């Protein structure tokens, strides 16, 4: 997803300004990269679906979870507090705004003024310590993000759950803890002693204040 943006920016801003093919080349490169990524993702999803012996997923539900699962879940939690949030917000926040911010940053970084490139010459400040500190701050942010992607459990101690909903979300990866919390939440078990999938999803989807104080009516 982001690889397509970086490739497009590399062509848009890397080729000479008088090269009229740079614009089209950037779009073609970005779209081609994106389609290749989608094809590879589809291959991985098929393998995931084949390994789903419980029949929990379909190809459609897997694609939906990939494209909108987390952002729609966030919207649903927000709506209980602030009212209706349109779906277009989900689409913009996940698939448009981050990419535009990357393009704007790269465009600014490669722009020039009388002192040279703006990246490293911001505001005409001295190189040491101001420009150096600014660049190090940017690099540090990238490193922190990359480490979180590669080792997602590393930051877990820094994000201790504050509400029942967050605790249940983390407990999904620990079946025994999840079952205990579901029992405390009052979810009934089926005859075989297992939790019904629909009931589990309902409990996990409800915010903590909804579980404790009853249902909250959505605003029309």
XYZ file of C-alpha atoms in Angstrom:
220
model
C 0.000 0.000 0.000
C 2.583 2.562 1.081
C 5.150 1.019 -1.255
C 3.065 2.183 -4.198
C 3.140 5.747 -2.850
C 6.905 5.704 -2.372
C 7.435 4.350 -5.878
C 5.118 6.972 -7.346
C 6.873 9.761 -5.437
C 10.251 8.453 -6.561
C 9.156 8.826 -10.173
C 7.257 12.092 -9.710
C 10.002 13.904 -7.844
C 13.054 11.925 -8.928
C 12.814 12.436 -12.676
C 13.705 15.827 -14.187
C 11.015 18.481 -13.871
C 10.872 18.964 -17.641
C 10.113 15.279 -18.192
C 6.401 15.198 -18.998
C 6.387 11.420 -18.692
C 7.266 11.609 -15.002
C 3.660 12.288 -13.967
C 2.229 9.427 -15.981
C 5.116 7.174 -15.043
C 4.486 7.857 -11.368
C 0.819 6.940 -11.634
C 1.528 3.816 -13.690
C 4.246 2.684 -11.287
C 2.111 3.311 -8.195
C -0.958 1.556 -9.597
C 1.104 -1.385 -10.865
C 2.813 -1.820 -7.499
C -0.545 -1.632 -5.736
C -2.124 -4.276 -7.991
C 0.850 -6.589 -7.507
C 0.473 -6.164 -3.760
C -3.250 -6.903 -3.951
C -2.564 -10.057 -5.964
C 0.010 -11.279 -3.444
C -2.320 -10.439 -0.560
C -5.095 -12.404 -2.272
C -2.755 -15.394 -2.459
C -2.041 -15.161 1.287
C -5.729 -14.773 2.099
C -6.542 -17.924 0.127
C -3.997 -19.813 2.210
C -5.528 -18.364 5.372
C -8.997 -19.360 4.240
C -7.842 -22.899 3.438
C -6.447 -23.200 6.966
C -9.742 -22.071 8.508
C -11.185 -25.444 9.509
C -13.951 -23.879 11.625
C -15.506 -22.025 8.694
C -15.320 -18.712 10.521
C -14.138 -16.727 7.517
C -15.119 -16.253 3.896
C -13.004 -14.600 1.240
C -15.302 -11.576 1.322
C -15.067 -11.219 5.099
C -11.267 -11.556 4.968
C -10.988 -8.759 2.409
C -13.339 -6.582 4.448
C -11.323 -7.212 7.612
C -8.135 -6.329 5.772
C -9.422 -3.116 4.223
C -11.768 -1.768 6.889
C -11.872 -4.086 9.928
C -9.845 -2.071 12.426
C -10.984 1.407 11.363
C -14.678 0.415 11.394
C -14.219 -1.111 14.850
C -12.710 2.179 16.007
C -15.610 4.102 14.486
C -18.133 1.871 16.240
C -16.502 2.525 19.595
C -16.356 6.265 18.935
C -20.013 6.434 17.941
C -21.146 5.424 21.419
C -19.495 8.578 22.751
C -19.736 11.217 20.013
C -22.654 10.095 17.867
C -22.825 9.053 14.236
C -19.573 8.908 12.250
C -20.076 8.424 8.488
C -18.336 5.558 6.710
C -16.532 8.004 4.448
C -14.452 8.970 7.511
C -13.181 5.374 7.711
C -12.256 5.372 4.032
C -10.448 8.715 4.190
C -8.576 7.933 7.410
C -7.241 4.596 6.205
C -6.852 4.871 2.454
C -6.503 8.557 1.530
C -5.170 10.878 4.229
C -2.022 8.891 5.221
C -0.967 8.639 1.574
C -1.538 12.333 0.954
C 0.547 13.212 4.007
C 3.422 11.087 2.703
C 3.231 12.769 -0.704
C 3.165 16.232 0.881
C 6.158 15.416 3.094
C 8.245 14.087 0.207
C 7.263 17.050 -1.948
C 8.361 19.460 0.791
C 11.560 17.539 1.539
C 12.746 17.642 -2.073
C 11.794 21.283 -2.633
C 14.599 23.840 -2.735
C 15.222 27.463 -1.804
C 18.228 29.775 -2.070
C 20.104 27.731 0.539
C 19.456 24.402 -1.179
C 16.989 21.613 -0.338
C 14.446 22.457 2.348
C 15.180 19.154 4.068
C 18.086 20.067 6.330
C 17.689 23.814 5.734
C 14.371 24.449 7.417
C 13.719 28.107 8.229
C 17.349 29.026 7.584
C 18.381 27.796 11.037
C 21.952 26.741 11.771
C 22.854 23.151 10.963
C 24.022 22.473 14.523
C 22.069 21.865 16.618
C 18.713 22.829 15.079
C 18.722 21.028 11.732
C 20.454 18.004 13.232
C 17.886 17.730 16.018
C 15.044 18.032 13.529
C 16.413 15.270 11.302
C 17.189 13.020 14.279
C 13.639 13.465 15.553
C 12.287 12.351 12.182
C 14.655 9.368 12.002
C 13.823 8.366 15.580
C 10.098 8.376 14.744
C 10.702 6.110 11.755
C 12.781 3.719 13.854
C 10.133 3.536 16.585
C 7.460 2.815 13.968
C 9.562 0.189 12.159
C 10.401 -1.624 15.401
C 6.696 -1.752 16.281
C 5.907 -3.304 12.900
C 8.653 -5.929 13.133
C 8.232 -6.699 16.851
C 4.582 -5.837 17.669
C 4.722 -7.320 21.185
C 7.654 -5.126 22.222
C 5.453 -2.157 23.123
C 2.746 -4.191 24.875
C 3.877 -3.148 28.399
C 3.458 0.494 27.345
C -0.182 -0.010 26.369
C -1.740 -1.582 29.435
C -5.528 -1.850 29.059
C -7.485 0.812 30.904
C -11.009 -0.444 30.234
C -12.760 -3.797 30.162
C -13.044 -3.678 26.382
C -9.280 -3.357 25.945
C -8.656 -6.190 28.388
C -10.994 -8.488 26.447
C -9.369 -7.507 23.167
C -5.956 -8.563 24.481
C -7.451 -11.672 26.101
C -8.516 -12.969 22.680
C -4.958 -14.241 22.329
C -5.180 -16.053 25.676
C -8.219 -18.385 25.484
C -8.389 -19.172 29.207
C -8.370 -15.504 30.191
C -10.946 -14.686 27.513
C -13.336 -17.367 28.758
C -13.012 -16.112 32.328
C -13.706 -12.523 31.296
C -16.673 -13.596 29.183
C -18.149 -15.391 32.168
C -17.720 -12.243 34.249
C -19.434 -10.262 31.468
C -22.435 -12.589 31.691
C -22.175 -14.275 28.298
C -23.982 -17.613 28.303
C -22.259 -20.767 27.162
C -23.628 -23.207 24.669
C -24.506 -26.759 25.674
C -21.025 -27.986 24.802
C -19.479 -25.425 27.132
C -18.109 -23.217 24.349
C -18.984 -19.620 23.646
C -21.134 -18.935 20.624
C -19.203 -16.922 18.038
C -21.951 -14.320 17.764
C -22.003 -13.810 21.534
C -18.239 -13.474 21.700
C -18.234 -10.890 18.930
C -21.040 -8.953 20.608
C -19.176 -8.794 23.906
C -15.927 -7.766 22.280
C -17.675 -5.129 20.205
C -19.430 -3.463 23.137
C -17.546 -0.658 24.895
C -16.966 -0.967 28.611
C -19.577 1.623 29.584
C -22.183 -0.182 27.489
C -21.448 -3.491 29.202
C -21.645 -1.943 32.654
C -24.581 0.396 32.276
C -26.771 -1.077 29.578
C -27.129 -0.362 25.910
C -26.587 3.076 24.475
C -28.964 4.204 21.773
C -27.290 5.490 18.653
C -28.208 8.946 17.500
C -30.380 9.057 14.424
